[in-house]
Amino acid sequence: MTQADRADIDSIKRMIPHRHPFLLIDSVEQIHLGESAVGVREVSAEEPYFAGHFPGNPIMPGVLIVEAIAQTAAVLVIRSLDMMDANLIVYMMTVDRCRFRKLVRPGDRLELHVRILRSRGKVWRVQGHAMVDGKAVAEAEINAMMVPPEDQSRPE
């Protein structure tokens, strides 16, 4: 098992194209190249989606939790391939075995535990578990395709 440095927000921006308000991870820690990592999101009351989801009862949308898992996985894969600054795009192809267990609210520290299940060429399968205070809030398995700049006009 090879461990890499953690990825701070500046490193993350060099690996994935997402930006505010759709960059949903603040850092990636415990990176074990080719194996696993833990993304972190400090959920703020200022998140733009809380204004409408739901007024007076702010809850982080489940699809954004899954997206945060996918972004963490993208950083792990790009870091594992040593392709920082390669402008790769990671397209989600499938989301399987998705479950939402508990609500995520402002003030929560969302941890996104991802593990690579397999890779086949451009396609990667990862398993993700989202946790708050050591308790599972969501889980999913995601198939995603890594697309280099020359292929980004249209994924196959």
mmCIF file of C-alpha atoms in Angstrom:
data_model
loop_
_atom_site.group_PDB
_atom_site.id
_atom_site.type_symbol
_atom_site.label_atom_id
_atom_site.label_comp_id
_atom_site.label_asym_id
_atom_site.label_seq_id
_atom_site.Cartn_x
_atom_site.Cartn_y
_atom_site.Cartn_z
ATOM 1 C CA MET A 1 0.000 0.000 0.000
ATOM 2 C CA THR A 2 1.412 3.383 -1.013
ATOM 3 C CA GLN A 3 0.284 6.492 0.816
ATOM 4 C CA ALA A 4 0.345 9.934 -0.826
ATOM 5 C CA ASP A 5 0.072 13.369 0.716
ATOM 6 C CA ARG A 6 -3.356 14.699 1.408
ATOM 7 C CA ALA A 7 -4.951 16.840 -1.286
ATOM 8 C CA ASP A 8 -5.913 20.349 -0.216
ATOM 9 C CA ILE A 9 -8.403 22.526 -2.068
ATOM 10 C CA ASP A 10 -5.749 23.941 -4.427
ATOM 11 C CA SER A 11 -4.583 20.421 -5.396
ATOM 12 C CA ILE A 12 -8.174 19.301 -5.876
ATOM 13 C CA LYS A 13 -8.760 22.179 -8.309
ATOM 14 C CA ARG A 14 -5.748 20.980 -10.319
ATOM 15 C CA MET A 15 -7.314 17.517 -10.624
ATOM 16 C CA ILE A 16 -11.033 18.062 -11.187
ATOM 17 C CA PRO A 17 -12.807 20.920 -13.012
ATOM 18 C CA HIS A 18 -15.552 21.521 -10.426
ATOM 19 C CA ARG A 19 -15.763 24.965 -8.843
ATOM 20 C CA HIS A 20 -18.048 26.736 -6.386
ATOM 21 C CA PRO A 21 -20.900 26.133 -5.943
ATOM 22 C CA PHE A 22 -20.459 22.595 -7.301
ATOM 23 C CA LEU A 23 -17.083 21.698 -5.793
ATOM 24 C CA LEU A 24 -18.348 19.564 -2.918
ATOM 25 C CA ILE A 25 -15.113 18.484 -1.187
ATOM 26 C CA ASP A 26 -12.701 20.632 0.838
ATOM 27 C CA SER A 27 -9.836 18.136 1.106
ATOM 28 C CA VAL A 28 -8.944 14.508 0.505
ATOM 29 C CA GLU A 29 -7.049 12.696 3.243
ATOM 30 C CA GLN A 30 -5.698 9.234 3.965
ATOM 31 C CA ILE A 31 -4.906 8.701 0.283
ATOM 32 C CA HIS A 32 -3.683 5.173 -0.407
ATOM 33 C CA LEU A 33 -2.745 5.236 -4.085
ATOM 34 C CA GLY A 34 -4.746 2.813 -6.198
ATOM 35 C CA GLU A 35 -6.837 1.780 -3.201
ATOM 36 C CA SER A 36 -8.734 4.268 -1.034
ATOM 37 C CA ALA A 37 -9.101 7.801 0.293
ATOM 38 C CA VAL A 38 -11.301 9.946 2.542
ATOM 39 C CA GLY A 39 -12.808 13.179 1.248
ATOM 40 C CA VAL A 40 -13.930 15.857 3.691
ATOM 41 C CA ARG A 41 -16.654 18.485 3.380
ATOM 42 C CA GLU A 42 -17.388 20.932 6.180
ATOM 43 C CA VAL A 43 -21.086 21.505 5.511
ATOM 44 C CA SER A 44 -21.822 25.215 5.931
ATOM 45 C CA ALA A 45 -25.173 26.883 6.542
ATOM 46 C CA GLU A 46 -24.199 29.155 3.625
ATOM 47 C CA GLU A 47 -24.467 26.354 1.022
ATOM 48 C CA PRO A 48 -26.702 27.747 -1.760
ATOM 49 C CA TYR A 49 -28.981 24.700 -1.920
ATOM 50 C CA PHE A 50 -30.098 25.098 1.716
ATOM 51 C CA ALA A 51 -32.239 28.118 0.740
ATOM 52 C CA GLY A 52 -34.673 25.795 -1.027
ATOM 53 C CA HIS A 53 -33.909 22.363 0.497
ATOM 54 C CA PHE A 54 -35.737 22.993 2.782
ATOM 55 C CA PRO A 55 -36.596 26.451 4.172
ATOM 56 C CA GLY A 56 -36.494 26.224 7.976
ATOM 57 C CA ASN A 57 -35.250 22.611 7.818
ATOM 58 C CA PRO A 58 -31.956 22.580 5.846
ATOM 59 C CA ILE A 59 -30.924 19.133 4.582
ATOM 60 C CA MET A 60 -28.079 18.388 2.158
ATOM 61 C CA PRO A 61 -29.608 16.761 -0.945
ATOM 62 C CA GLY A 62 -28.718 13.082 -1.286
ATOM 63 C CA VAL A 63 -27.653 13.490 -4.909
ATOM 64 C CA LEU A 64 -25.025 16.010 -3.773
ATOM 65 C CA ILE A 65 -23.697 13.525 -1.224
ATOM 66 C CA VAL A 66 -23.310 10.996 -4.059
ATOM 67 C CA GLU A 67 -21.607 13.679 -6.167
ATOM 68 C CA ALA A 68 -19.191 14.389 -3.284
ATOM 69 C CA ILE A 69 -18.361 10.665 -3.179
ATOM 70 C CA ALA A 70 -17.720 10.759 -6.947
ATOM 71 C CA GLN A 71 -15.493 13.851 -6.652
ATOM 72 C CA THR A 72 -13.458 12.160 -3.910
ATOM 73 C CA ALA A 73 -13.094 9.077 -6.106
ATOM 74 C CA ALA A 74 -11.988 11.242 -9.052
ATOM 75 C CA VAL A 75 -9.221 12.798 -6.946
ATOM 76 C CA LEU A 76 -8.107 9.344 -5.774
ATOM 77 C CA VAL A 77 -7.978 7.968 -9.324
ATOM 78 C CA ILE A 78 -6.253 11.012 -10.833
ATOM 79 C CA ARG A 79 -3.723 11.085 -7.983
ATOM 80 C CA SER A 80 -3.158 7.323 -8.341
ATOM 81 C CA LEU A 81 -2.526 7.737 -12.084
ATOM 82 C CA ASP A 82 -0.179 10.676 -11.379
ATOM 83 C CA MET A 83 -2.203 12.811 -13.807
ATOM 84 C CA MET A 84 -2.554 16.082 -11.909
ATOM 85 C CA ASP A 85 -3.008 18.984 -14.361
ATOM 86 C CA ALA A 86 -4.050 16.542 -17.140
ATOM 87 C CA ASN A 87 -7.526 18.156 -17.377
ATOM 88 C CA LEU A 88 -9.273 14.797 -17.097
ATOM 89 C CA ILE A 89 -13.028 14.777 -16.768
ATOM 90 C CA VAL A 90 -14.704 11.976 -14.847
ATOM 91 C CA TYR A 91 -18.204 11.149 -16.097
ATOM 92 C CA MET A 92 -20.505 9.089 -13.899
ATOM 93 C CA MET A 93 -21.944 6.161 -15.841
ATOM 94 C CA THR A 94 -23.923 4.302 -13.178
ATOM 95 C CA VAL A 95 -24.821 4.620 -9.516
ATOM 96 C CA ASP A 96 -25.714 1.301 -7.877
ATOM 97 C CA ARG A 97 -26.615 0.139 -4.388
ATOM 98 C CA CYS A 98 -27.315 3.720 -3.343
ATOM 99 C CA ARG A 99 -28.794 4.128 0.116
ATOM 100 C CA PHE A 100 -29.435 7.152 2.276
ATOM 101 C CA ARG A 101 -29.315 6.422 6.008
ATOM 102 C CA LYS A 102 -29.330 9.722 7.907
ATOM 103 C CA LEU A 103 -29.762 13.434 7.224
ATOM 104 C CA VAL A 104 -26.795 15.753 6.656
ATOM 105 C CA ARG A 105 -27.250 19.254 8.049
ATOM 106 C CA PRO A 106 -25.314 22.526 8.332
ATOM 107 C CA GLY A 107 -22.398 22.167 10.735
ATOM 108 C CA ASP A 108 -21.798 18.494 9.924
ATOM 109 C CA ARG A 109 -18.351 17.264 8.918
ATOM 110 C CA LEU A 110 -19.081 14.930 6.023
ATOM 111 C CA GLU A 111 -16.445 12.219 5.471
ATOM 112 C CA LEU A 112 -16.492 10.433 2.124
ATOM 113 C CA HIS A 113 -14.743 7.064 2.319
ATOM 114 C CA VAL A 114 -14.024 5.689 -1.164
ATOM 115 C CA ARG A 115 -12.397 2.455 -2.260
ATOM 116 C CA ILE A 116 -11.502 1.379 -5.789
ATOM 117 C CA LEU A 117 -13.217 -1.893 -6.645
ATOM 118 C CA ARG A 118 -11.773 -2.273 -10.149
ATOM 119 C CA SER A 119 -10.556 -0.483 -13.232
ATOM 120 C CA ARG A 120 -10.786 -1.454 -16.873
ATOM 121 C CA GLY A 121 -9.188 1.028 -19.246
ATOM 122 C CA LYS A 122 -10.956 4.378 -18.840
ATOM 123 C CA VAL A 123 -13.717 2.912 -16.626
ATOM 124 C CA TRP A 124 -13.397 2.736 -12.846
ATOM 125 C CA ARG A 125 -15.749 1.260 -10.233
ATOM 126 C CA VAL A 126 -15.649 2.662 -6.719
ATOM 127 C CA GLN A 127 -17.503 2.034 -3.512
ATOM 128 C CA GLY A 128 -18.283 5.026 -1.319
ATOM 129 C CA HIS A 129 -19.589 5.502 2.196
ATOM 130 C CA ALA A 130 -20.510 8.936 3.542
ATOM 131 C CA MET A 131 -20.178 9.346 7.307
ATOM 132 C CA VAL A 132 -20.986 12.004 9.911
ATOM 133 C CA ASP A 133 -19.695 11.516 13.453
ATOM 134 C CA GLY A 134 -18.757 7.922 12.640
ATOM 135 C CA LYS A 135 -22.294 7.055 11.491
ATOM 136 C CA ALA A 136 -23.221 6.093 7.941
ATOM 137 C CA VAL A 137 -25.358 8.687 6.158
ATOM 138 C CA ALA A 138 -25.151 7.327 2.589
ATOM 139 C CA GLU A 139 -23.480 4.704 0.429
ATOM 140 C CA ALA A 140 -23.179 3.970 -3.271
ATOM 141 C CA GLU A 141 -21.167 2.131 -5.895
ATOM 142 C CA ILE A 142 -20.260 4.264 -8.887
ATOM 143 C CA ASN A 143 -18.973 3.438 -12.352
ATOM 144 C CA ALA A 144 -17.197 6.369 -13.948
ATOM 145 C CA MET A 145 -15.228 7.019 -17.109
ATOM 146 C CA MET A 146 -11.976 8.990 -17.188
ATOM 147 C CA VAL A 147 -11.924 11.149 -20.305
ATOM 148 C CA PRO A 148 -8.768 12.946 -21.536
ATOM 149 C CA PRO A 149 -9.056 16.445 -23.089
ATOM 150 C CA GLU A 150 -9.023 15.182 -26.685
ATOM 151 C CA ASP A 151 -12.098 12.983 -26.008
ATOM 152 C CA GLN A 152 -14.153 15.484 -23.989
ATOM 153 C CA SER A 153 -16.398 16.672 -26.782
ATOM 154 C CA ARG A 154 -18.611 13.611 -26.368
ATOM 155 C CA PRO A 155 -18.178 10.646 -23.993
ATOM 156 C CA GLU A 156 -18.648 7.228 -25.623
#
